[in-house]
Amino acid sequence: MSEPLLPTDPASIGGHRLLARLGAGGMGVVYLGRTEAGALAAVKVIQAEYADDPGFRARFRREVDLARRVSSPWAVPVTGAAPDAAEPWLATAFVPGPSLGEAVTRHGPLPARSARALARMLAGALGAVHQAGLVHRDVKPGNVLLAVDGPRLIDFGIARATDETALTSPGIVVGTPGYLAPEQAEARGAEVGPASDVFSLGCLLAYALTGRPPFGGGSADALLYRTVHDDPDIDGAWGDDDPELRRFLLACLAKDPAERPTTERIGAELVEDAVPAGAPADWLPEDVVRGIADHAARMLALPDIEPTVAGEAGAGDDGDRQSPSRRRLLVLSGAALFAVAGGGGAWAVLRGDDSRTDGTDGTDEESGPRWAIGIQADLSGAGRAAGRAQEQGARLAIEQYNARKPGKDATGGPDWPFRLALRTADDGGSAQRAPAAAKKLIEDPDVLAVLGPTTDTTAEQVVGAYDESLLPLLTLSAGGMMMTSNKPRSLVLCRPGDAALSVPIAVHLAQQAAKDKEMGRPGLLQDRTAQTYAWESATITSLLLRQSGMPAYPRVIPANVEDMKPVVTDILKAGTGSFVYAGYAPGAAKVARELAAAGFDGPRLASQAVLDPRFLELAGDAAEGWLLTSSFVSAADTPKAADFSAAFRERFGGPPPYYAAEAYDSVNLVIRELVKGTKSVKGVRTPPKRAELVGLLRRSTYAGITKTYAFDAEEGTFAGQGVFLYEVKDGAFRFLGPAPTGA
């Protein structure tokens, strides 16, 4: 499990903001880090005293070099390293799942089908290791991490090149007793090669199938002796049901390296229940999948991160330190996860804090208290279109409120007890700038609630700070799984989460299958470029399709794949009748072009991240017909938003963009609850305290122009109906209205 950072730990290493400790040993510490782009990484940092040892530094430099040679979807890739830094470090992609050993201990042995899939994928990883001219030398359950989309082989610390002299002394046994080949157990270094890793793979698979190592337990000497002289114990209930798998295991565990199958042969033989170069999202039993999600939630439910004092950069730091407020990284728990069955002229006035004195923003002293709603948004970075839309929608709601004439409510009290200002904080969509933007609004005593931030990356940086101050934070566009596990006290999600956007995809395909009995199984492509978003979308879609009796044909591709033709061809060859893409717009455009070139015109679907102008630009005519789910409406095509659209056009000189109407709704919701919570004592009006306003918002139900807003009173998650459907038609996104929610 992750542990809090210590006061002596650095705040960042090599462009990675450090979030927690993953483990520590005598020679260094492994941290959980996050890059500026939002990618998680395991960052191994070597202590300075070991770095001063030339031999140790040479070995670490060699580890980095060896790990960089390996390229496989099932081997954890190196994402960065600085072996010559004062404190050498190595970063690899972070996998939040449990090890195979932890999973078997908790859930018991795997079924034969899962073991077959595991064997094939790990054989692919070892094949990449061997093709790089390496031998791993420590294949064991603790060095295999499990994810829903497949396993990951880790730890190349004792790997060595097949053509180099061993760095260890003669007669030294390297590796983990119980999972070593006989030639390793007897320290016959010259004989250790790729076949040795195959023997270790056999030991690992025997453990996965039986729950025990094939050569028993006990002292290291006893294990090494039995490995060399005894037959493996692989008896289990699975053996009678799958004699072919039993024969395969015994071949891997042959004492003579020449009699063991190669990784290529393993890939050719284990065809049944395994996918050629990808992993089925349902390759594991449901209890293990649920356990993976729970483990990920525990790993990523980080403790608060203390602010870093400027000027204390540790060795190896890249100088990009920030001093953010405390924050915590939140994730969706496993149980919750699987329960999911512009006018240019106007912009010059919008960028900074309000400074007008015409009374429209609450600055007129005669109008009463100056209270404010804040918005933290990307107003100048890559996500500025959504950020500016939210800012404009919020501003219009406040200006309309301030333009009202005072009156009396049903009790005789004022129905217009205050005026409002809008305070903006531009974070530029940057994880580094987000804490300072949040601090600006949090420390402003007039700010009673905040909309934003625009992206998940920036939201993850500041949720903890808003939570600590109990300042209500209403999110409109951020909706990933990193938001709700620790039950934040101040968060109010004004949109369905990303997981909910996958539900209509499964429902739509079920409806299509009911009409066309001959329609083939759905193809499902997870693009790791989109990291957690793609994993979440693919996992939920796969689960729901399976529950609907339509198991998908899934494939997973590494990040930043340029040529989509091989994977698209493979999916179409499986006889798929529909295609679901989990990832970002640029990747979807590549897939769309390949599908069009292949003449595929079946249903093609994706969720909100693809609803991006780049998809239309990059895909061209190939985008036609794609269906996309979203959490926002097209205000121009929503009858209830007609008056808003007209007012927006008059105020800003153009039609309302995506998210403007949702911001308008959210501000009006806040205004309504502020009016309800305002107290008047002897003519002095006081607003509800921030914590009180959180409670009012979470208990509210509000019929907006975009949807009905309702929330879980305890956690602040969205509880209303608010998923919509778009279709690409004539080169544009056409709004179809509410998405289907039942077959």
XYZ file of C-alpha atoms in Angstrom:
743
model
C 0.000 0.000 0.000
C 1.068 3.604 -0.449
C 2.362 5.547 2.543
C 2.573 9.287 3.235
C 5.628 11.234 2.165
C 8.086 12.039 4.925
C 9.216 15.605 5.624
C 12.658 14.659 4.271
C 11.273 13.395 0.963
C 11.627 15.629 -2.096
C 8.523 17.164 -3.634
C 9.471 16.268 -7.176
C 12.033 14.257 -9.104
C 12.774 14.634 -12.791
C 9.478 16.308 -13.657
C 7.429 13.950 -11.446
C 5.425 15.480 -8.619
C 5.807 12.917 -5.816
C 2.529 11.826 -4.238
C 3.356 8.984 -1.853
C 5.822 6.268 -0.926
C 5.257 2.874 -2.535
C 8.106 1.136 -0.747
C 11.535 1.625 0.787
C 14.617 -0.541 1.165
C 18.179 -0.250 2.243
C 19.295 1.251 -1.061
C 16.503 3.666 -1.909
C 12.829 4.540 -2.047
C 10.134 3.941 -4.652
C 7.651 6.807 -4.922
C 4.343 7.262 -6.673
C 4.779 10.240 -8.983
C 2.697 12.175 -11.483
C 4.001 13.958 -14.553
C 2.755 17.352 -15.665
C 0.677 15.539 -18.283
C -1.032 13.572 -15.509
C 0.617 10.168 -16.049
C 1.328 8.128 -12.931
C 4.754 6.557 -12.505
C 6.687 4.448 -10.021
C 9.893 6.410 -9.388
C 12.832 4.497 -7.875
C 15.354 6.867 -6.243
C 18.741 5.565 -5.095
C 20.193 6.943 -1.874
C 23.220 9.184 -2.288
C 25.610 6.947 -0.318
C 25.042 4.083 -2.760
C 25.233 6.432 -5.721
C 28.770 7.288 -4.553
C 29.801 3.672 -5.120
C 31.059 3.452 -8.758
C 30.173 -0.243 -8.938
C 26.663 0.301 -7.686
C 26.104 3.206 -10.063
C 27.354 1.039 -12.932
C 24.872 -1.670 -12.017
C 22.018 0.849 -11.792
C 22.990 2.386 -15.133
C 22.940 -1.118 -16.559
C 19.480 -1.812 -15.086
C 18.153 1.318 -16.791
C 19.718 0.308 -20.099
C 18.331 -3.227 -19.928
C 14.828 -2.137 -18.974
C 14.736 0.358 -21.824
C 15.402 -2.400 -24.339
C 12.115 -4.195 -23.591
C 8.967 -3.188 -25.481
C 5.821 -5.198 -24.798
C 2.229 -4.409 -23.774
C 2.753 -6.843 -20.886
C 6.039 -5.437 -19.545
C 6.055 -2.216 -17.547
C 7.883 0.372 -19.687
C 10.550 2.798 -18.559
C 9.208 6.348 -18.825
C 12.278 8.244 -17.677
C 15.615 7.894 -15.905
C 18.682 9.802 -14.780
C 21.325 7.226 -13.797
C 24.028 9.900 -13.608
C 22.136 12.297 -11.312
C 23.391 12.967 -7.779
C 20.526 10.723 -6.641
C 19.955 8.369 -9.583
C 16.341 7.615 -10.408
C 14.328 5.383 -12.701
C 10.625 5.895 -13.549
C 8.320 3.229 -14.929
C 4.619 3.312 -15.733
C 2.590 2.806 -12.556
C 0.251 -0.185 -12.323
C -2.073 0.160 -9.295
C -3.149 -3.484 -9.341
C -2.047 -6.211 -6.906
C 0.684 -8.722 -7.649
C -0.273 -12.196 -8.795
C 0.871 -13.469 -5.403
C -1.427 -11.067 -3.543
C -4.373 -11.940 -5.791
C -3.965 -15.716 -5.337
C -3.520 -15.333 -1.585
C -6.700 -13.279 -1.314
C -8.949 -14.935 -3.903
C -7.506 -18.408 -4.338
C -6.122 -20.188 -7.430
C -7.043 -19.022 -10.910
C -9.220 -21.126 -13.224
C -7.507 -22.840 -16.154
C -8.914 -20.320 -18.648
C -7.338 -17.415 -16.751
C -4.042 -19.286 -16.433
C -3.976 -19.858 -20.197
C -4.477 -16.155 -20.873
C -1.886 -15.277 -18.233
C 0.615 -17.709 -19.758
C 0.211 -16.326 -23.234
C 0.528 -12.678 -22.223
C 3.554 -13.297 -19.987
C 5.123 -15.384 -22.740
C 4.713 -12.338 -24.954
C 6.465 -10.181 -22.345
C 9.301 -12.677 -21.970
C 9.559 -12.955 -25.743
C 10.196 -9.212 -25.866
C 12.776 -9.583 -23.098
C 14.564 -12.326 -25.002
C 14.370 -10.479 -28.320
C 16.150 -7.610 -26.590
C 18.973 -10.034 -25.832
C 18.111 -10.315 -22.124
C 17.191 -12.933 -19.548
C 14.867 -11.724 -16.769
C 16.096 -14.277 -14.162
C 13.416 -13.484 -11.532
C 9.991 -14.389 -12.934
C 7.809 -14.935 -9.864
C 4.287 -14.036 -8.640
C 5.557 -10.910 -6.887
C 6.998 -9.576 -10.147
C 3.726 -9.822 -12.063
C 1.157 -7.085 -11.453
C -2.460 -7.640 -12.451
C -4.661 -5.172 -14.279
C -8.057 -5.704 -15.816
C -6.542 -5.405 -19.293
C -3.736 -7.872 -18.612
C -0.654 -8.587 -16.478
C 2.545 -6.531 -16.327
C 5.997 -8.024 -15.849
C 8.190 -5.829 -13.651
C 11.658 -5.617 -12.090
C 14.629 -5.961 -14.422
C 17.044 -5.291 -11.574
C 18.843 -8.650 -11.923
C 18.221 -9.210 -15.629
C 21.327 -9.659 -17.715
C 22.248 -9.716 -21.368
C 22.679 -13.191 -22.810
C 26.053 -12.266 -24.289
C 27.602 -10.531 -21.277
C 29.619 -11.826 -18.371
C 27.610 -12.064 -15.159
C 28.241 -9.194 -12.800
C 27.746 -11.470 -9.822
C 30.427 -13.699 -8.405
C 30.767 -17.337 -9.524
C 28.716 -19.776 -7.478
C 26.179 -17.126 -6.385
C 22.511 -18.064 -6.895
C 20.601 -15.120 -8.351
C 16.806 -15.024 -8.147
C 14.063 -16.321 -5.858
C 14.290 -19.934 -4.653
C 11.179 -21.882 -5.583
C 10.895 -20.082 -8.936
C 14.388 -20.761 -10.317
C 15.394 -23.154 -13.077
C 17.742 -26.021 -12.096
C 20.639 -24.318 -13.888
C 20.034 -21.219 -11.761
C 19.644 -23.273 -8.590
C 23.063 -24.824 -9.200
C 24.606 -21.479 -10.197
C 25.560 -22.776 -13.656
C 25.758 -19.216 -14.963
C 26.826 -20.076 -18.504
C 23.676 -22.191 -18.970
C 21.229 -19.551 -17.771
C 19.263 -18.283 -20.774
C 15.758 -17.724 -22.148
C 14.794 -21.331 -21.300
C 15.449 -20.497 -17.636
C 12.732 -17.821 -17.746
C 10.361 -20.393 -19.286
C 10.983 -22.737 -16.336
C 10.233 -19.859 -13.939
C 7.076 -19.098 -15.920
C 6.030 -22.724 -15.397
C 6.575 -22.356 -11.641
C 4.553 -19.149 -11.621
C 1.662 -20.726 -13.555
C 1.665 -23.767 -11.268
C 1.347 -21.400 -8.320
C -1.483 -19.515 -10.050
C -3.380 -22.773 -10.653
C -2.786 -24.516 -7.313
C -2.080 -21.716 -4.866
C 1.318 -23.203 -3.921
C 4.828 -23.268 -5.441
C 5.531 -26.478 -7.400
C 8.576 -27.336 -5.272
C 6.998 -26.603 -1.905
C 8.231 -24.315 0.842
C 10.899 -24.297 3.490
C 14.498 -23.165 3.544
C 16.291 -21.885 0.457
C 18.589 -24.898 0.444
C 15.655 -27.313 0.497
C 13.902 -25.445 -2.307
C 17.008 -25.420 -4.474
C 17.582 -29.142 -3.908
C 14.000 -30.072 -4.807
C 14.119 -27.865 -7.890
C 17.115 -29.818 -9.210
C 16.127 -33.350 -8.150
C 12.350 -33.658 -7.512
C 9.320 -33.712 -9.769
C 7.073 -30.666 -9.521
C 3.838 -30.903 -7.542
C 1.166 -29.517 -9.843
C -1.778 -31.650 -8.772
C -5.063 -29.807 -8.541
C -8.699 -29.954 -9.575
C -7.838 -28.170 -12.808
C -5.566 -31.039 -13.983
C -8.376 -33.486 -14.738
C -10.298 -30.838 -16.661
C -7.419 -29.641 -18.826
C -4.824 -32.363 -19.540
C -3.382 -30.248 -22.354
C -2.521 -27.484 -19.906
C -0.982 -30.045 -17.564
C 1.267 -31.348 -20.353
C 2.245 -27.769 -21.197
C 3.204 -27.053 -17.582
C 5.310 -30.184 -17.313
C 7.105 -29.219 -20.538
C 7.929 -25.784 -19.093
C 9.226 -27.483 -15.927
C 11.527 -29.926 -17.726
C 14.923 -30.244 -16.027
C 16.711 -30.056 -19.395
C 16.518 -26.526 -20.852
C 16.454 -27.973 -24.392
C 13.147 -29.732 -23.686
C 11.291 -26.592 -22.635
C 9.065 -24.730 -25.125
C 10.135 -21.338 -26.400
C 8.004 -18.281 -25.746
C 7.029 -18.289 -29.431
C 5.779 -21.866 -29.139
C 3.803 -20.978 -26.017
C 2.123 -18.182 -27.944
C 1.246 -20.567 -30.767
C -0.072 -23.368 -28.539
C -2.189 -21.447 -26.037
C -4.755 -20.135 -28.487
C -7.946 -21.089 -26.716
C -9.322 -18.444 -24.347
C -6.597 -15.968 -25.203
C -6.439 -13.035 -27.594
C -3.490 -12.750 -30.045
C -1.793 -9.557 -28.932
C -4.250 -8.024 -26.514
C -6.032 -9.054 -23.362
C -9.714 -9.711 -22.840
C -11.180 -7.428 -20.213
C -12.871 -10.519 -18.743
C -9.794 -12.770 -18.625
C -9.982 -12.944 -14.837
C -12.792 -14.108 -12.510
C -15.090 -11.331 -11.328
C -13.913 -11.484 -7.715
C -10.322 -10.930 -8.845
C -11.370 -8.049 -11.114
C -13.233 -6.494 -8.214
C -10.173 -7.041 -6.052
C -8.012 -5.249 -8.602
C -10.315 -2.234 -8.481
C -10.343 -2.246 -4.660
C -6.549 -2.511 -4.592
C -6.255 0.396 -7.030
C -8.575 2.453 -4.843
C -6.457 1.753 -1.758
C -3.207 2.427 -3.597
C -4.401 5.756 -4.945
C -6.332 6.982 -1.913
C -3.369 9.067 -0.937
C -2.797 10.963 2.280
C -2.597 14.727 2.220
C 0.510 16.164 0.580
C 2.133 18.932 2.551
C 3.174 22.142 0.827
C 6.817 22.222 -0.232
C 8.960 25.104 0.926
C 10.616 26.800 -2.037
C 14.358 26.404 -2.227
C 14.536 22.901 -0.752
C 14.908 21.074 -4.040
C 16.626 17.752 -3.605
C 19.344 16.411 -5.822
C 18.029 15.235 -9.128
C 15.089 17.660 -8.980
C 14.247 19.416 -12.202
C 13.627 22.749 -10.563
C 9.926 22.730 -11.348
C 8.759 22.728 -7.750
C 5.484 24.250 -6.735
C 4.085 25.149 -3.328
C 0.503 23.934 -3.588
C -1.993 23.775 -0.809
C -2.551 20.370 0.688
C -4.556 18.098 -1.541
C -5.481 14.478 -1.827
C -5.857 12.243 -4.827
C -9.191 10.468 -4.833
C -10.281 7.381 -6.713
C -13.504 5.577 -7.328
C -13.730 2.501 -5.127
C -14.002 -0.913 -6.684
C -17.511 -1.433 -5.322
C -18.717 1.851 -6.790
C -16.928 1.175 -10.071
C -18.711 -2.103 -10.667
C -22.118 -0.860 -9.475
C -22.412 1.301 -12.569
C -24.886 -1.059 -14.530
C -17.619 33.954 -28.130
C -17.220 36.999 -29.237
C -13.598 38.231 -29.299
C -14.670 41.658 -28.122
C -16.354 40.248 -25.051
C -13.303 38.189 -24.056
C -11.232 41.252 -23.203
C -13.563 41.868 -20.255
C -13.632 38.273 -19.057
C -10.076 37.313 -18.221
C -9.353 38.790 -14.812
C -11.179 39.537 -11.595
C -14.293 41.666 -11.766
C -13.416 45.331 -11.612
C -16.514 47.006 -13.028
C -18.440 49.461 -10.842
C -21.771 49.656 -12.680
C -23.553 47.535 -10.096
C -23.906 44.503 -12.351
C -21.334 42.479 -10.425
C -22.149 43.360 -6.851
C -19.760 46.279 -6.408
C -22.518 48.831 -5.848
C -22.161 49.478 -2.121
C -25.811 50.503 -1.783
C -26.986 47.084 -2.992
C -25.792 45.302 0.143
C -23.133 42.676 0.811
C -20.610 41.830 -1.868
C -20.648 38.052 -2.053
C -19.007 36.067 -4.814
C -19.005 32.814 -6.726
C -15.624 31.741 -8.022
C -14.642 29.826 -11.115
C -11.337 28.027 -11.494
C -10.871 27.198 -15.157
C -8.472 26.813 -18.019
C -8.913 30.207 -19.665
C -5.647 30.309 -21.592
C -4.414 26.753 -22.182
C -5.337 23.799 -24.358
C -8.752 23.435 -22.695
C -9.666 27.107 -22.900
C -12.729 26.491 -25.086
C -14.465 24.589 -22.283
C -13.062 26.888 -19.601
C -14.232 30.062 -21.309
C -17.638 28.534 -22.001
C -18.083 27.801 -18.306
C -16.901 31.274 -17.363
C -19.342 32.917 -19.773
C -22.291 30.779 -18.681
C -21.566 31.566 -15.033
C -21.205 35.275 -15.747
C -24.518 35.426 -17.584
C -26.335 33.776 -14.671
C -24.864 36.257 -12.176
C -25.574 39.273 -14.373
C -29.190 38.191 -14.820
C -29.553 37.695 -11.077
C -28.071 41.074 -10.277
C -30.398 42.734 -12.812
C -33.512 41.557 -10.975
C -35.622 44.061 -9.067
C -36.060 43.466 -5.333
C -39.322 41.875 -4.246
C -40.862 39.840 -1.455
C -41.047 36.098 -1.172
C -44.015 34.093 0.150
C -43.023 34.773 3.786
C -42.677 38.513 3.292
C -38.885 38.378 3.318
C -36.680 39.648 0.508
C -36.338 37.344 -2.480
C -33.265 39.267 -3.616
C -31.181 39.631 -0.443
C -27.745 40.257 -1.961
C -25.749 40.950 -5.076
C -23.089 38.683 -6.462
C -19.670 39.025 -8.058
C -17.828 36.487 -10.178
C -14.191 35.849 -9.258
C -12.059 34.003 -11.805
C -8.813 32.069 -11.397
C -7.087 30.906 -14.569
C -5.016 27.743 -14.047
C -4.192 27.376 -17.759
C -5.069 23.684 -17.552
C -1.734 23.115 -15.782
C -1.358 20.791 -12.825
C 1.447 23.055 -11.588
C -0.662 26.225 -11.717
C -3.830 24.684 -10.317
C -2.930 24.887 -6.582
C -2.145 28.613 -6.790
C -5.420 29.278 -8.612
C -7.330 27.354 -5.957
C -5.521 29.178 -3.160
C -6.560 32.523 -4.636
C -10.243 31.602 -4.395
C -10.025 29.711 -1.108
C -8.370 32.637 0.665
C -10.960 35.137 -0.617
C -13.528 35.314 2.223
C -16.205 36.653 -0.145
C -16.134 33.491 -2.306
C -18.890 31.144 -1.131
C -18.705 28.454 -3.836
C -16.471 27.611 -6.818
C -17.152 26.098 -10.243
C -14.432 24.006 -11.861
C -11.701 23.082 -12.554
C -11.959 22.320 -16.260
C -9.929 19.095 -16.470
C -9.453 15.992 -14.370
C -5.717 16.651 -14.180
C -6.182 20.047 -12.548
C -9.128 18.890 -10.427
C -7.039 16.104 -8.909
C -4.485 18.683 -7.789
C -6.937 20.824 -5.824
C -9.840 18.706 -4.574
C -8.052 18.184 -1.255
C -7.432 21.906 -0.763
C -11.076 22.801 -1.382
C -12.097 19.925 0.849
C -9.912 21.152 3.686
C -11.431 24.617 3.496
C -14.964 23.181 3.129
C -15.487 25.508 0.168
C -18.149 23.984 -2.144
C -16.554 22.841 -5.405
C -19.001 22.177 -8.257
C -17.391 20.285 -11.134
C -18.942 20.507 -14.604
C -16.429 18.879 -16.962
C -14.053 16.892 -14.714
C -15.619 13.496 -14.054
C -13.007 10.754 -13.938
C -12.585 8.024 -11.373
C -10.057 9.983 -9.291
C -12.740 12.016 -7.560
C -14.852 10.256 -4.939
C -13.300 7.347 -3.036
C -12.413 9.207 0.155
C -15.836 10.814 0.449
C -14.703 14.437 0.015
C -16.683 16.790 2.172
C -17.049 19.729 -0.224
C -17.296 18.197 -3.719
C -20.560 18.504 -5.678
C -20.435 16.685 -9.024
C -22.787 18.438 -11.437
C -22.408 15.753 -14.104
C -22.479 11.961 -14.341
C -19.037 10.382 -13.963
C -17.094 9.008 -16.914
C -18.143 5.469 -15.987
C -21.810 6.363 -16.482
C -21.088 7.481 -20.041
C -20.382 3.865 -20.981
C -23.853 2.639 -19.965
C -25.708 3.993 -23.033
C -23.082 2.424 -25.300
C -23.961 -1.043 -24.044
C -27.678 -0.264 -24.095
C -27.545 1.036 -27.674
C -25.692 -2.044 -28.883
C -28.154 -4.324 -27.092
C -30.999 -2.533 -28.851
C -29.262 -2.921 -32.205
C -28.596 -6.613 -31.561
C -32.279 -7.142 -30.767
C -33.141 -5.719 -34.194
C -30.383 -7.551 -36.059
C -29.922 -11.103 -34.786
C -26.997 -11.615 -37.180
C -24.967 -8.669 -35.927
C -21.537 -9.887 -34.792
C -20.040 -9.361 -31.355
C -18.822 -5.862 -30.448
C -15.165 -5.001 -30.949
C -13.638 -3.011 -28.093
C -10.346 -1.131 -28.397
C -8.638 0.374 -25.343
C -5.998 2.944 -26.249
C -3.540 3.379 -23.392
C -2.716 6.880 -24.614
C -5.806 7.882 -22.618
C -4.552 6.120 -19.486
C -7.163 5.916 -16.683
C -9.945 7.341 -18.841
C -9.540 4.576 -21.431
C -9.207 1.874 -18.794
C -12.350 3.025 -17.015
C -14.367 3.322 -20.234
C -13.223 -0.041 -21.591
C -13.718 -1.873 -18.308
C -17.255 -0.642 -17.716
C -18.257 -1.151 -21.358
C -16.882 -4.700 -21.349
C -18.641 -5.537 -18.087
C -21.997 -4.192 -19.259
C -21.766 -5.876 -22.648
C -21.016 -9.184 -20.994
C -23.959 -8.724 -18.636
C -26.130 -8.027 -21.690
C -25.104 -11.331 -23.251
C -22.808 -9.676 -25.811
C -19.218 -10.319 -24.711
C -16.872 -7.999 -26.557
C -13.809 -8.899 -28.603
C -11.331 -6.644 -26.759
C -7.916 -5.391 -27.745
C -5.468 -3.154 -25.900
C -2.763 -1.084 -27.562
C 0.204 0.727 -26.002
C 0.238 4.499 -25.756
C 1.013 6.605 -28.818
C 0.520 3.926 -31.470
C 0.575 5.587 -34.887
C -0.456 2.693 -37.133
C -3.933 1.480 -36.159
C -4.377 -0.770 -39.172
C -3.101 -4.028 -37.595
C -5.318 -3.814 -34.533
C -8.376 -2.692 -36.518
C -7.814 -5.501 -39.001
C -7.546 -8.023 -36.183
C -10.789 -6.839 -34.588
C -12.682 -6.931 -37.885
C -11.365 -10.417 -38.674
C -13.060 -11.626 -35.494
C -16.416 -11.011 -37.187
C -17.320 -7.948 -35.166
C -20.529 -6.168 -36.076
C -19.905 -3.001 -34.056
C -16.879 -1.098 -32.791
C -16.312 0.741 -29.491
C -13.237 2.930 -29.010
C -12.000 3.907 -25.535
C -9.561 6.786 -25.776
C -9.008 10.336 -26.972
C -10.061 12.098 -30.185
C -6.782 11.819 -32.168
C -6.671 8.045 -31.712
C -10.354 7.766 -32.570
C -9.687 9.618 -35.811
C -7.005 7.099 -36.794
C -9.371 4.235 -36.013
C -12.193 5.894 -37.956
C -10.006 6.206 -41.050
C -8.969 2.543 -40.861
C -12.572 1.392 -40.406
C -13.675 3.488 -43.378
C -10.842 2.129 -45.514
C -11.972 -1.400 -44.618
C -15.549 -0.573 -45.645
C -16.920 -1.108 -42.130
C -20.212 0.728 -41.640
C -21.587 -0.967 -38.502
C -22.237 0.982 -35.286
C -19.155 2.906 -34.160
C -19.273 4.388 -30.684
C -17.152 6.267 -28.172
C -17.686 8.449 -25.143
C -17.190 12.103 -24.350
C -13.449 12.525 -24.937
C -13.988 11.959 -28.664
C -16.591 14.732 -28.823
C -13.806 17.094 -29.759
C -13.346 19.219 -32.923
C -10.041 17.427 -33.529
C -11.948 14.221 -34.246
C -13.836 15.889 -37.094
C -10.709 17.585 -38.425
C -8.466 14.508 -38.342
C -11.023 11.891 -39.384
C -12.744 13.871 -42.142
C -15.473 11.897 -43.904
C -14.522 8.790 -41.903
C -16.142 10.367 -38.835
C -19.605 10.186 -40.401
C -22.046 8.046 -38.453
C -20.105 7.760 -35.205
C -22.251 7.904 -32.046
C -20.845 9.635 -28.967
C -22.112 9.893 -25.409
C -21.640 13.032 -23.333
C -22.538 14.715 -20.056
C -23.451 18.044 -21.716
C -26.149 19.245 -24.072
C -26.188 21.359 -27.185
C -28.036 24.360 -25.787
C -29.051 25.536 -29.263
C -30.878 22.214 -29.768
C -32.486 22.038 -26.318
C -35.976 23.633 -26.202
C -35.783 24.453 -22.477
C -32.575 26.408 -23.154
C -34.061 28.664 -25.852
C -34.222 31.790 -23.674
C -30.714 31.145 -22.365
C -29.375 30.709 -25.907
C -30.935 34.002 -27.009
C -29.545 35.856 -23.989
C -26.122 34.293 -24.460
C -26.016 35.302 -28.117
C -26.982 38.863 -27.234
C -24.394 39.084 -24.450
C -21.438 37.361 -26.127
C -22.149 37.637 -29.854
C -22.502 33.940 -30.707
C -24.293 30.703 -29.845
C -23.510 29.081 -26.494
C -20.683 26.503 -26.732
C -20.605 23.203 -24.858
C -20.662 23.558 -21.049
C -21.975 27.146 -21.050
C -25.524 26.051 -20.253
C -24.311 23.639 -17.553
C -22.365 26.473 -15.892
C -25.457 28.674 -16.098
C -27.513 25.955 -14.404
C -24.921 25.336 -11.705
C -24.649 29.009 -10.767
C -28.429 29.330 -10.603
C -28.483 26.284 -8.334
C -25.944 27.950 -6.039
C -27.896 31.213 -6.096
C -31.117 29.432 -5.128
C -29.434 27.727 -2.167
C -27.733 30.966 -1.113
C -31.089 32.715 -1.058
C -32.567 29.885 1.030
C -29.619 29.910 3.445
C -29.238 33.668 3.915
C -30.146 34.951 7.370
C -31.205 38.465 8.325
C -30.731 39.763 11.878
C -31.725 43.358 12.558
C -31.440 44.143 8.884
C -27.968 42.640 8.524
C -27.895 39.799 6.019
C -25.345 36.995 6.361
C -24.782 34.172 3.887
C -24.674 30.517 4.880
C -21.221 29.349 5.925
C -19.280 27.392 3.325
C -19.829 24.045 5.075
C -23.532 24.806 5.469
C -23.787 25.617 1.772
C -22.221 22.249 0.903
C -25.044 20.534 2.792
C -27.714 22.662 1.123
C -26.331 21.884 -2.326
C -25.953 18.145 -1.737
C -29.520 17.830 -0.437
C -31.012 19.856 -3.272
C -32.876 18.881 -6.413
C -32.875 21.475 -9.151
C -34.648 21.416 -12.514
C -32.223 23.219 -14.791
C -32.425 23.991 -18.493
C -30.012 21.138 -19.288
C -31.108 18.408 -16.834
C -32.400 17.780 -13.350
C -29.629 18.068 -10.791
C -29.718 15.711 -7.820
C -26.918 14.448 -5.605
C -25.873 11.842 -3.098
C -26.174 13.769 0.155
C -23.219 11.987 1.755
C -20.688 11.970 -1.080
C -21.867 14.747 -3.409
C -21.891 12.508 -6.481
C -24.385 13.163 -9.256
C -27.610 11.177 -8.840
C -29.726 12.553 -11.670
C -30.206 11.550 -15.288
C -27.783 13.411 -17.490
C -26.159 11.417 -20.294
C -26.749 12.540 -23.877
C -26.106 11.240 -27.368
C -24.502 12.904 -30.386
C -24.046 11.665 -33.951
C -21.533 12.863 -36.506
C -23.561 13.946 -39.522
C -22.510 16.111 -42.449
C -19.186 16.827 -40.797
C -20.626 18.123 -37.523
C -21.735 16.841 -34.126
C -25.547 16.590 -34.164
C -27.301 16.519 -30.788
C -29.766 13.616 -30.484
C -30.987 14.278 -26.958
C -30.962 12.025 -23.863
C -29.074 8.763 -24.357
C -30.905 5.420 -23.957
C -30.740 3.996 -20.454
C -32.633 0.715 -20.872
C -32.803 -1.934 -23.567
